[in-house]
Short mmCIF file of N, CA and C in Angstrom, two decimals:
data_model
loop_
_atom_site.label_atom_id
_atom_site.label_comp_id
_atom_site.label_asym_id
_atom_site.label_seq_id
_atom_site.Cartn_x
_atom_site.Cartn_y
_atom_site.Cartn_z
N UNK A 23 131.51 158.57 143.22
CA UNK A 23 132.56 158.48 141.81
C UNK A 23 130.99 158.35 140.71
N UNK A 24 131.72 159.30 140.28
CA UNK A 24 131.31 159.75 138.93
C UNK A 24 131.28 158.64 137.57
N UNK A 25 130.09 158.16 137.04
CA UNK A 25 130.26 157.30 135.73
C UNK A 25 129.44 157.91 134.94
N UNK A 26 130.74 158.24 134.50
CA UNK A 26 130.23 158.90 131.97
C UNK A 26 130.32 157.33 131.50
N UNK A 27 130.46 158.28 130.17
CA UNK A 27 129.85 157.48 128.83
C UNK A 27 131.62 156.53 128.83
N UNK A 28 132.42 156.99 128.92
CA UNK A 28 133.72 156.49 128.92
C UNK A 28 133.89 155.11 129.46
N UNK A 29 133.79 154.83 130.14
CA UNK A 29 133.61 154.17 131.11
C UNK A 29 133.22 152.83 130.38
N UNK A 30 132.34 153.09 129.98
CA UNK A 30 131.53 152.02 128.88
C UNK A 30 131.53 151.75 127.29
N UNK A 31 132.76 152.35 127.40
CA UNK A 31 133.80 152.06 125.89
C UNK A 31 134.60 150.86 126.34
N UNK A 32 134.77 150.19 126.41
CA UNK A 32 135.91 149.06 127.01
C UNK A 32 134.70 148.06 127.01
N UNK A 33 133.66 147.91 127.87
CA UNK A 33 132.67 147.29 127.66
C UNK A 33 131.93 146.63 126.25
N UNK A 34 132.01 147.95 125.53
CA UNK A 34 130.84 148.02 125.05
C UNK A 34 131.69 147.19 123.62
N UNK A 35 133.31 147.41 123.61
CA UNK A 35 134.11 146.77 122.86
C UNK A 35 134.67 145.55 122.88
N UNK A 36 134.44 145.01 124.24
CA UNK A 36 134.52 143.83 124.32
C UNK A 36 133.08 142.45 123.57
N UNK A 37 131.80 142.86 124.28
CA UNK A 37 131.04 142.25 123.96
C UNK A 37 130.54 142.55 122.62
N UNK A 38 131.32 144.03 121.15
CA UNK A 38 130.73 144.10 120.00
C UNK A 38 131.49 142.49 120.03
N UNK A 39 133.40 142.44 119.88
CA UNK A 39 133.99 141.48 119.38
C UNK A 39 133.64 140.07 119.94
N UNK A 40 133.04 139.94 121.01
CA UNK A 40 132.24 138.52 121.13
C UNK A 40 131.19 138.43 120.53
N UNK A 41 130.64 138.42 119.96
CA UNK A 41 129.19 138.95 119.07
C UNK A 41 130.02 138.46 117.80
N UNK A 42 130.51 139.20 117.21
CA UNK A 42 131.78 138.63 116.12
C UNK A 42 132.04 137.63 116.40
N UNK A 43 133.05 137.30 117.09
CA UNK A 43 133.17 135.87 117.60
C UNK A 43 132.60 134.79 116.93
N UNK A 44 131.36 134.82 118.38
CA UNK A 44 130.55 133.52 117.66
C UNK A 44 129.42 133.84 116.43
N UNK A 45 129.30 135.17 115.75
CA UNK A 45 129.13 135.51 114.00
C UNK A 45 129.93 134.57 113.60
N UNK A 46 131.45 134.79 113.67
CA UNK A 46 132.40 134.04 112.35
C UNK A 46 132.36 132.63 112.46
N UNK A 47 132.13 132.23 113.62
CA UNK A 47 132.06 130.93 113.98
C UNK A 47 131.15 130.17 113.89
N UNK A 48 129.60 130.72 113.55
CA UNK A 48 128.53 129.79 112.93
C UNK A 48 128.61 130.35 111.56
N UNK A 49 128.93 130.93 111.28
CA UNK A 49 129.02 131.41 109.82
C UNK A 49 130.06 130.57 109.14
N UNK A 50 131.42 130.25 109.78
CA UNK A 50 132.09 129.21 108.79
C UNK A 50 131.63 127.38 108.83
N UNK A 51 131.00 126.63 110.09
CA UNK A 51 130.72 125.71 109.95
C UNK A 51 130.00 125.45 108.22
N UNK A 52 129.98 124.40 108.37
CA UNK A 52 129.36 123.70 106.59
C UNK A 52 128.09 122.84 107.31
N UNK A 53 127.06 124.11 106.83
CA UNK A 53 125.63 122.90 106.44
C UNK A 53 125.61 121.89 106.36
N UNK A 54 126.13 121.36 105.42
CA UNK A 54 125.93 120.30 105.20
C UNK A 54 126.79 118.64 106.02
N UNK A 55 127.23 119.46 106.78
CA UNK A 55 128.58 118.21 108.50
C UNK A 55 127.93 117.71 108.87
N UNK A 56 127.25 116.23 108.35
CA UNK A 56 127.14 115.65 109.50
C UNK A 56 127.19 116.34 111.06
N UNK A 57 125.70 115.95 112.06
CA UNK A 57 126.07 116.02 113.67
C UNK A 57 126.80 114.67 114.43
N UNK A 58 126.70 115.38 115.27
CA UNK A 58 127.84 115.16 115.91
C UNK A 58 127.25 113.78 116.65
N UNK A 59 128.38 112.37 116.96
CA UNK A 59 127.54 110.76 117.18
C UNK A 59 126.88 111.09 118.55
N UNK A 60 127.07 112.57 119.19
CA UNK A 60 126.36 112.42 120.72
C UNK A 60 125.31 113.38 120.39
N UNK A 61 125.07 113.11 119.53
CA UNK A 61 123.91 113.80 118.72
C UNK A 61 122.85 113.13 118.54
N UNK A 62 123.61 112.23 118.03
CA UNK A 62 122.59 110.68 117.32
C UNK A 62 122.12 109.63 118.07
N UNK A 63 123.12 109.78 119.46
CA UNK A 63 122.47 108.49 120.49
C UNK A 63 120.84 108.34 120.72
N UNK A 64 120.48 109.58 120.61
CA UNK A 64 119.25 109.59 121.58
C UNK A 64 118.22 109.39 120.09
N UNK A 65 117.07 108.67 119.85
CA UNK A 65 116.32 109.59 119.32
C UNK A 65 115.91 110.44 118.28
N UNK A 66 115.03 110.54 117.57
CA UNK A 66 115.00 111.12 117.15
C UNK A 66 113.44 110.95 116.08
N UNK A 67 113.10 110.08 116.49
CA UNK A 67 111.46 110.85 116.08
C UNK A 67 110.61 109.31 116.31
N UNK A 68 110.17 109.32 117.71
CA UNK A 68 109.60 108.54 118.61
C UNK A 68 107.62 108.64 118.03
N UNK A 69 106.80 108.10 117.79
CA UNK A 69 105.83 107.73 117.43
C UNK A 69 105.12 106.88 117.69
N UNK A 70 103.54 107.46 118.25
CA UNK A 70 102.89 106.07 118.99
C UNK A 70 101.61 105.75 117.75
N UNK A 71 101.74 104.38 117.91
CA UNK A 71 100.18 103.89 117.51
C UNK A 71 100.20 103.85 115.65
N UNK A 72 101.60 103.47 115.84
CA UNK A 72 102.24 103.70 113.96
C UNK A 72 101.57 102.79 113.14
N UNK A 73 101.46 102.99 112.10
CA UNK A 73 100.45 101.85 111.06
C UNK A 73 101.37 102.31 109.96
N UNK A 74 101.82 101.21 109.28
CA UNK A 74 102.74 101.29 107.41
C UNK A 74 102.03 100.35 106.97
N UNK A 75 101.88 100.73 106.15
CA UNK A 75 101.09 99.71 104.54
C UNK A 75 102.62 100.30 103.60
N UNK A 76 102.28 98.99 102.80
CA UNK A 76 103.07 99.14 101.31
C UNK A 76 102.20 98.03 100.41
N UNK A 77 102.35 99.03 99.43
CA UNK A 77 101.75 98.72 98.68
C UNK A 77 102.70 98.06 97.86
N UNK A 78 101.91 96.48 96.60
CA UNK A 78 102.32 96.39 95.85
C UNK A 78 102.78 96.53 94.29
N UNK A 79 102.93 96.68 92.79
CA UNK A 79 102.71 97.16 91.64
C UNK A 79 101.71 97.77 91.42
N UNK A 80 100.89 97.20 90.97
CA UNK A 80 99.80 96.91 91.06
C UNK A 80 98.66 98.55 91.92
N UNK A 81 99.37 98.32 93.32
CA UNK A 81 98.58 99.45 93.27
C UNK A 81 97.93 98.55 94.88
N UNK A 82 98.22 97.39 94.93
CA UNK A 82 97.07 96.94 96.26
C UNK A 82 98.32 96.52 97.12
N UNK A 83 97.36 96.43 98.62
CA UNK A 83 97.78 96.06 99.34
C UNK A 83 98.69 95.03 99.61
N UNK A 84 100.56 94.49 99.81
CA UNK A 84 100.88 94.22 99.49
C UNK A 84 101.41 93.49 101.56
N UNK A 85 101.41 94.39 102.65
CA UNK A 85 101.32 93.72 103.86
C UNK A 85 100.54 95.43 104.79
N UNK A 86 101.11 95.16 105.93
CA UNK A 86 100.94 96.06 106.78
C UNK A 86 101.41 96.14 108.33
N UNK A 87 102.20 96.82 108.38
CA UNK A 87 102.89 96.71 110.09
C UNK A 87 102.16 98.14 111.44
N UNK A 88 101.75 97.02 112.11
CA UNK A 88 101.23 98.49 112.64
C UNK A 88 101.91 98.30 114.33
N UNK A 89 101.90 98.62 115.44
CA UNK A 89 103.23 98.37 116.46
C UNK A 89 102.69 100.33 117.17
N UNK A 90 102.21 100.08 118.72
CA UNK A 90 101.97 100.35 119.62
C UNK A 90 103.00 102.54 119.51
N UNK A 91 104.29 101.36 120.04
CA UNK A 91 105.12 102.65 119.76
C UNK A 91 106.48 102.01 118.62
N UNK A 92 106.92 103.54 118.30
CA UNK A 92 108.16 103.29 117.36
C UNK A 92 109.40 104.16 117.58
N UNK A 93 110.63 103.92 118.16
CA UNK A 93 111.66 104.65 118.06
C UNK A 93 112.42 104.71 116.83
N UNK A 94 112.60 105.65 116.36
CA UNK A 94 113.30 105.54 114.81
C UNK A 94 114.96 106.02 116.15
N UNK A 95 116.01 105.24 116.25
CA UNK A 95 117.85 105.81 116.69
C UNK A 95 118.27 106.50 114.84
N UNK A 96 118.77 107.33 114.78
CA UNK A 96 119.09 107.63 113.37
C UNK A 96 120.59 106.73 113.58
N UNK A 97 121.65 107.02 114.27
CA UNK A 97 123.42 106.37 114.56
C UNK A 97 123.18 104.97 114.15
N UNK A 98 121.97 104.15 114.46
CA UNK A 98 122.05 102.86 114.22
C UNK A 98 121.52 102.18 112.78
N UNK A 99 120.94 103.66 112.78
CA UNK A 99 119.61 103.02 111.45
C UNK A 99 118.26 101.94 111.39
N UNK A 100 117.64 101.81 112.97
CA UNK A 100 117.23 101.09 112.82
C UNK A 100 116.29 101.72 113.65
N UNK A 101 114.70 100.91 114.32
CA UNK A 101 113.93 101.33 115.20
C UNK A 101 113.26 100.43 115.58
N UNK A 102 113.28 100.60 117.20
CA UNK A 102 112.12 100.33 118.03
C UNK A 102 110.78 99.83 118.14
N UNK A 103 110.28 98.64 117.91
CA UNK A 103 108.31 99.22 117.95
C UNK A 103 108.35 98.24 118.88
N UNK A 104 107.31 98.24 119.25
CA UNK A 104 106.36 97.95 121.00
C UNK A 104 104.82 97.09 120.25
N UNK A 105 104.96 96.05 120.42
CA UNK A 105 103.75 94.89 120.22
C UNK A 105 103.95 95.27 118.42
N UNK A 106 104.39 94.99 117.63
CA UNK A 106 104.58 94.97 116.72
C UNK A 106 102.64 93.86 115.84
N UNK A 107 102.57 94.19 114.71
CA UNK A 107 101.46 93.32 114.09
C UNK A 107 102.31 93.35 112.76
N UNK A 108 102.44 91.81 112.02
CA UNK A 108 102.59 92.42 110.78
C UNK A 108 101.02 91.51 109.79
N UNK A 109 100.76 92.15 109.09
CA UNK A 109 98.90 91.77 108.12
C UNK A 109 99.56 91.35 107.06
N UNK A 110 99.34 90.25 106.19
CA UNK A 110 99.87 89.78 105.00
C UNK A 110 97.91 89.43 104.47
N UNK A 111 97.67 89.84 103.47
CA UNK A 111 96.10 89.36 102.92
C UNK A 111 96.73 89.49 101.01
N UNK A 112 96.20 88.06 100.80
CA UNK A 112 96.44 88.13 99.01
C UNK A 112 95.70 87.35 98.57
N UNK A 113 94.99 87.49 97.48
CA UNK A 113 93.90 86.28 97.24
C UNK A 113 93.25 84.56 98.07
N UNK A 114 92.91 85.31 99.43
CA UNK A 114 91.64 84.58 100.39
C UNK A 114 93.11 84.49 101.21
N UNK A 115 94.17 84.64 100.63
CA UNK A 115 95.25 83.95 102.15
C UNK A 115 95.40 85.52 102.90
N UNK A 116 95.69 85.07 104.64
CA UNK A 116 95.14 85.98 105.42
C UNK A 116 96.29 85.43 106.00
N UNK A 117 97.66 86.77 106.70
CA UNK A 117 98.41 86.06 107.79
C UNK A 117 98.78 87.36 108.89
N UNK A 118 98.61 87.10 109.57
CA UNK A 118 98.36 87.92 110.83
C UNK A 118 99.80 87.43 111.83
N UNK A 119 101.46 88.41 112.06
CA UNK A 119 101.99 88.46 112.99
C UNK A 119 101.84 89.16 113.89
N UNK A 120 102.17 88.59 115.14
CA UNK A 120 102.61 89.38 116.65
C UNK A 120 103.28 89.29 117.38
N UNK A 121 104.31 89.97 117.83
CA UNK A 121 105.14 89.86 118.71
C UNK A 121 105.57 90.86 120.23
N UNK A 122 106.40 90.73 120.75
CA UNK A 122 106.19 92.15 122.31
C UNK A 122 107.00 92.84 121.62
N UNK A 123 108.19 92.39 121.11
CA UNK A 123 109.02 93.94 120.34
C UNK A 123 109.44 93.47 118.99
N UNK A 124 110.13 94.28 118.19
CA UNK A 124 109.83 94.35 117.15
C UNK A 124 111.35 95.08 116.90
N UNK A 125 112.60 95.18 116.15
CA UNK A 125 113.87 96.03 115.14
C UNK A 125 113.45 95.78 113.97
N UNK A 126 112.78 96.93 113.29
CA UNK A 126 113.53 97.67 111.51
C UNK A 126 115.09 97.60 111.59
N UNK A 127 115.53 96.82 110.37
CA UNK A 127 116.83 97.31 110.03
C UNK A 127 116.85 97.71 108.85
N UNK A 128 118.20 98.11 108.10
CA UNK A 128 118.06 97.94 106.42
C UNK A 128 116.71 98.29 106.53
N UNK A 129 116.14 99.60 105.97
CA UNK A 129 115.82 100.44 105.81
C UNK A 129 114.39 99.67 105.66
N UNK A 130 114.07 99.38 106.58
CA UNK A 130 112.30 98.01 107.14
C UNK A 130 112.79 97.24 106.01
N UNK A 131 113.81 96.66 105.72
CA UNK A 131 114.11 95.18 104.82
C UNK A 131 113.74 93.94 105.96
N UNK A 132 114.71 93.71 106.66
CA UNK A 132 114.40 93.40 107.75
C UNK A 132 113.73 93.63 109.32
N UNK A 133 112.91 93.03 109.80
CA UNK A 133 112.49 93.33 111.59
C UNK A 133 112.53 91.91 112.16
N UNK A 134 113.18 92.44 112.85
CA UNK A 134 113.37 91.22 113.67
C UNK A 134 112.60 90.94 115.00
N UNK A 135 111.88 89.77 114.94
CA UNK A 135 111.13 89.89 116.11
C UNK A 135 111.14 88.64 117.67
N UNK A 136 110.67 90.03 118.94
CA UNK A 136 111.30 88.96 119.96
C UNK A 136 110.10 88.90 120.51
N UNK A 137 109.62 87.88 121.66
CA UNK A 137 109.00 87.52 122.59
C UNK A 137 107.18 88.01 121.99
N UNK A 138 107.14 86.61 122.84
CA UNK A 138 105.58 85.56 122.38
C UNK A 138 105.47 86.08 120.86
N UNK A 139 106.79 85.37 120.09
CA UNK A 139 106.22 85.75 118.40
C UNK A 139 104.74 84.73 118.30
N UNK A 140 104.21 85.24 117.75
CA UNK A 140 102.90 83.64 116.59
C UNK A 140 102.55 85.04 116.00
N UNK A 141 101.61 83.77 114.96
CA UNK A 141 101.35 84.23 113.82
C UNK A 141 100.28 82.97 113.80
N UNK A 142 99.32 83.88 112.78
CA UNK A 142 98.26 82.35 112.26
C UNK A 142 98.05 82.49 110.64
N UNK A 143 97.84 81.90 109.99
CA UNK A 143 97.26 82.45 108.87
C UNK A 143 96.60 81.43 107.91
N UNK A 144 95.71 81.96 107.26
CA UNK A 144 93.97 81.04 106.97
C UNK A 144 94.07 80.98 105.92
N UNK A 145 93.66 79.89 104.72
CA UNK A 145 93.28 79.83 103.28
C UNK A 145 92.13 79.21 103.29
N UNK A 146 91.86 80.18 102.16
CA UNK A 146 90.32 79.65 102.24
C UNK A 146 89.71 77.92 102.44
N UNK A 147 88.85 77.67 102.82
CA UNK A 147 88.97 76.17 103.13
C UNK A 147 89.79 74.98 103.87
N UNK A 148 90.72 76.19 104.81
CA UNK A 148 91.75 75.15 104.68
C UNK A 148 91.72 75.63 106.32
N UNK A 149 92.01 74.66 107.62
CA UNK A 149 91.94 75.07 108.94
C UNK A 149 93.33 76.28 109.58
N UNK A 150 93.03 76.82 109.71
CA UNK A 150 94.13 77.23 110.39
C UNK A 150 95.37 77.00 111.03
N UNK A 151 96.67 77.56 110.23
CA UNK A 151 97.84 77.36 110.80
C UNK A 151 98.33 78.48 111.54
N UNK A 152 99.18 77.85 112.50
CA UNK A 152 99.80 78.52 113.58
C UNK A 152 101.26 78.26 113.81
N UNK A 153 101.60 79.28 114.17
CA UNK A 153 103.59 79.31 114.47
C UNK A 153 103.82 79.95 116.01
N UNK A 154 104.23 79.43 116.65
CA UNK A 154 104.65 79.83 117.68
C UNK A 154 106.21 80.01 117.77
N UNK A 155 107.34 80.78 118.39
CA UNK A 155 108.39 80.87 118.98
C UNK A 155 108.85 82.51 120.16
N UNK A 156 110.22 82.72 120.30
CA UNK A 156 110.42 83.65 120.91
C UNK A 156 111.11 84.18 120.19
N UNK A 157 111.61 83.85 118.67
CA UNK A 157 112.24 85.33 117.94
C UNK A 157 111.20 84.64 116.44
N UNK A 158 111.68 85.52 115.38
CA UNK A 158 111.56 85.21 113.98
C UNK A 158 112.35 86.97 113.08
N UNK A 159 113.05 86.46 112.09
CA UNK A 159 113.67 87.81 111.93
C UNK A 159 112.68 87.49 110.25
N UNK A 160 112.00 87.79 109.55
CA UNK A 160 111.33 88.88 108.66
C UNK A 160 111.84 89.75 107.55
N UNK A 161 111.73 89.37 106.25
CA UNK A 161 111.83 90.22 105.53
C UNK A 161 110.57 90.23 104.03
N UNK A 162 109.80 91.40 105.33
CA UNK A 162 108.21 91.78 104.90
C UNK A 162 108.32 91.88 103.46
N UNK A 163 109.39 92.06 102.84
CA UNK A 163 109.05 92.31 101.22
C UNK A 163 109.04 91.08 100.04
N UNK A 164 110.18 89.70 100.43
CA UNK A 164 109.95 88.44 100.12
C UNK A 164 109.30 87.93 100.55
N UNK A 165 108.44 87.94 101.76
CA UNK A 165 107.40 87.35 102.45
C UNK A 165 108.49 86.25 103.24
N UNK A 166 109.70 86.30 103.95
CA UNK A 166 110.89 85.04 103.96
C UNK A 166 110.85 85.11 105.30
N UNK A 167 110.73 84.76 105.82
CA UNK A 167 110.98 84.27 107.76
C UNK A 167 111.66 83.08 107.75
N UNK A 168 113.07 83.84 108.81
CA UNK A 168 114.30 82.37 110.14
C UNK A 168 113.88 82.18 111.42
N UNK A 169 114.16 81.40 111.78
CA UNK A 169 113.71 81.50 113.57
C UNK A 169 114.80 79.94 113.63
N UNK A 170 116.11 80.62 113.81
CA UNK A 170 117.35 79.82 115.18
C UNK A 170 116.34 79.53 116.45
N UNK A 171 115.23 79.32 117.03
CA UNK A 171 114.80 79.27 118.10
C UNK A 171 113.80 78.46 118.04
N UNK A 172 113.33 77.31 118.90
CA UNK A 172 112.68 76.35 118.61
C UNK A 172 111.30 76.99 118.03
N UNK A 173 110.66 76.01 117.46
CA UNK A 173 109.61 76.58 116.83
C UNK A 173 108.46 75.29 117.23
N UNK A 174 106.80 75.68 117.61
CA UNK A 174 105.72 74.71 117.25
C UNK A 174 104.80 75.72 116.42
N UNK A 175 104.29 74.19 115.23
CA UNK A 175 103.85 75.30 114.05
C UNK A 175 102.93 73.91 114.56
N UNK A 176 101.19 73.82 114.71
CA UNK A 176 99.57 73.13 114.48
C UNK A 176 98.54 74.16 113.95
N UNK A 177 98.17 72.37 113.22
CA UNK A 177 97.33 73.24 111.97
C UNK A 177 96.48 71.72 111.75
N UNK A 178 95.19 71.97 112.27
CA UNK A 178 94.12 70.89 112.94
C UNK A 178 94.47 69.96 113.32
N UNK A 179 94.97 69.86 114.41
CA UNK A 179 95.38 69.02 115.40
C UNK A 179 95.61 68.19 115.25
N UNK A 180 97.04 69.04 113.77
CA UNK A 180 98.25 68.31 114.32
C UNK A 180 99.32 69.84 114.79
N UNK A 181 100.27 69.08 115.58
CA UNK A 181 101.66 69.38 116.41
C UNK A 181 102.80 68.87 115.92
N UNK A 182 103.60 70.48 115.17
CA UNK A 182 105.38 69.27 114.91
C UNK A 182 105.97 70.66 115.69
N UNK A 183 107.10 70.23 115.92
CA UNK A 183 108.52 70.71 117.03
C UNK A 183 109.04 70.56 115.88
N UNK A 184 110.25 72.32 115.93
CA UNK A 184 111.73 71.31 116.02
C UNK A 184 112.36 72.70 116.54
N UNK A 185 113.94 72.81 116.36
CA UNK A 185 114.58 73.71 116.49
C UNK A 185 115.20 74.82 116.08
N UNK A 186 114.48 74.69 114.50
CA UNK A 186 114.64 76.26 113.60
C UNK A 186 113.86 75.89 112.97
N UNK A 187 113.49 77.27 111.55
CA UNK A 187 112.73 76.46 110.74
C UNK A 187 112.64 78.25 109.24
N UNK A 188 112.92 78.16 108.10
CA UNK A 188 112.37 78.65 106.91
C UNK A 188 111.87 79.26 106.64
N UNK A 189 111.03 80.27 106.28
CA UNK A 189 109.61 79.68 105.83
C UNK A 189 109.35 81.00 104.22
N UNK A 190 108.47 80.44 103.52
CA UNK A 190 108.77 81.16 102.18
C UNK A 190 107.60 81.56 101.86
N UNK A 191 106.25 82.50 102.68
CA UNK A 191 105.13 82.62 102.08
C UNK A 191 104.84 83.05 100.59
N UNK A 192 105.33 83.20 99.17
CA UNK A 192 104.94 83.63 98.78
C UNK A 192 104.51 82.21 98.27
N UNK A 193 105.39 80.89 98.42
CA UNK A 193 105.50 79.88 97.78
C UNK A 193 105.41 78.70 98.94
N UNK A 194 103.79 79.68 99.82
CA UNK A 194 103.68 78.18 101.02
C UNK A 194 104.82 77.22 101.87
N UNK A 195 106.22 77.51 101.77
CA UNK A 195 106.80 76.48 102.26
C UNK A 195 107.49 77.10 103.58
N UNK A 196 108.15 75.89 104.39
CA UNK A 196 108.38 75.73 105.36
C UNK A 196 109.15 74.59 105.33
N UNK A 197 110.32 75.24 105.58
CA UNK A 197 111.37 74.07 105.79
C UNK A 197 112.14 73.79 107.80
N UNK A 198 111.60 72.79 108.13
CA UNK A 198 111.93 72.64 109.94
C UNK A 198 113.46 71.62 109.88
N UNK A 199 114.03 72.85 110.25
CA UNK A 199 115.23 72.46 111.03
C UNK A 199 116.17 71.51 112.58
N UNK A 200 116.45 70.21 111.72
CA UNK A 200 116.64 70.08 113.82
C UNK A 200 115.96 69.96 114.31
N UNK A 201 115.99 68.55 114.98
CA UNK A 201 114.95 67.93 116.24
C UNK A 201 113.95 68.16 115.77
N UNK A 202 113.11 68.31 114.60
CA UNK A 202 111.92 67.25 114.64
C UNK A 202 111.04 66.05 114.61
N UNK A 203 110.03 66.91 114.98
CA UNK A 203 109.40 65.94 116.15
C UNK A 203 107.65 66.35 115.50
N UNK A 204 106.69 65.13 115.51
CA UNK A 204 105.31 66.05 115.06
C UNK A 204 104.49 64.69 115.41
N UNK A 205 103.22 65.43 115.89
CA UNK A 205 101.92 64.85 116.05
C UNK A 205 100.96 64.43 114.93
N UNK A 206 100.84 63.27 114.43
CA UNK A 206 99.82 63.89 113.11
C UNK A 206 98.89 63.18 113.80
N UNK A 207 97.71 63.53 113.94
CA UNK A 207 96.11 62.68 114.00
C UNK A 207 96.00 61.43 113.02
N UNK A 208 95.54 60.27 112.70
CA UNK A 208 95.26 59.69 111.94
C UNK A 208 93.56 59.99 111.79
N UNK A 209 93.19 60.77 110.69
CA UNK A 209 91.64 60.98 110.14
C UNK A 209 90.86 59.99 109.17
N UNK A 210 89.96 59.38 109.99
CA UNK A 210 89.32 57.63 108.98
C UNK A 210 88.21 58.66 109.13
N UNK A 211 87.83 58.11 107.62
CA UNK A 211 86.71 59.00 106.63
C UNK A 211 85.48 57.90 107.08
N UNK A 212 84.59 58.50 107.44
CA UNK A 212 83.31 58.02 107.73
C UNK A 212 82.58 57.29 107.02
N UNK A 213 81.75 56.28 107.03
CA UNK A 213 81.20 55.38 105.91
C UNK A 213 80.12 56.30 106.23
#
């Protein structure tokens, strides 16, 4: 059988029609259209050794958040943090919070810490105060925190247990909620 150019015309016409259909489909799609939900399910950004620093209006560091890994999920508008560490430094006060995991929400306005949540707060001339719980919700910009799980607070030999807590780092206030048990050692003055 002999093949000549006339045999290729139908194939070329079908290929041109298919290419035109693909082109027409692409140019007719809205470039501002939101991605499909299936495209948003997975993470869009993964950062190893993440560090975020927030400055106040005067340009001084307000707080930093470090993590071994940050994974952002656009569909949920949240990021998962592995081994987060939050630092506050102000007027000689130092506060360091650690946890196994963290979840940022509301564009970083809220950080949910979970698993071995620990904190140490130092003030000039005062003993270190510590915090331990399984969870802590932190609002880093307003320096407020809340836990609905049991907490243990310690400072200079005193140990306080509670079923929950709210705290304001700006005002140095802690409110304990339910089942508060305190062991406060008596300090006697030496003659």
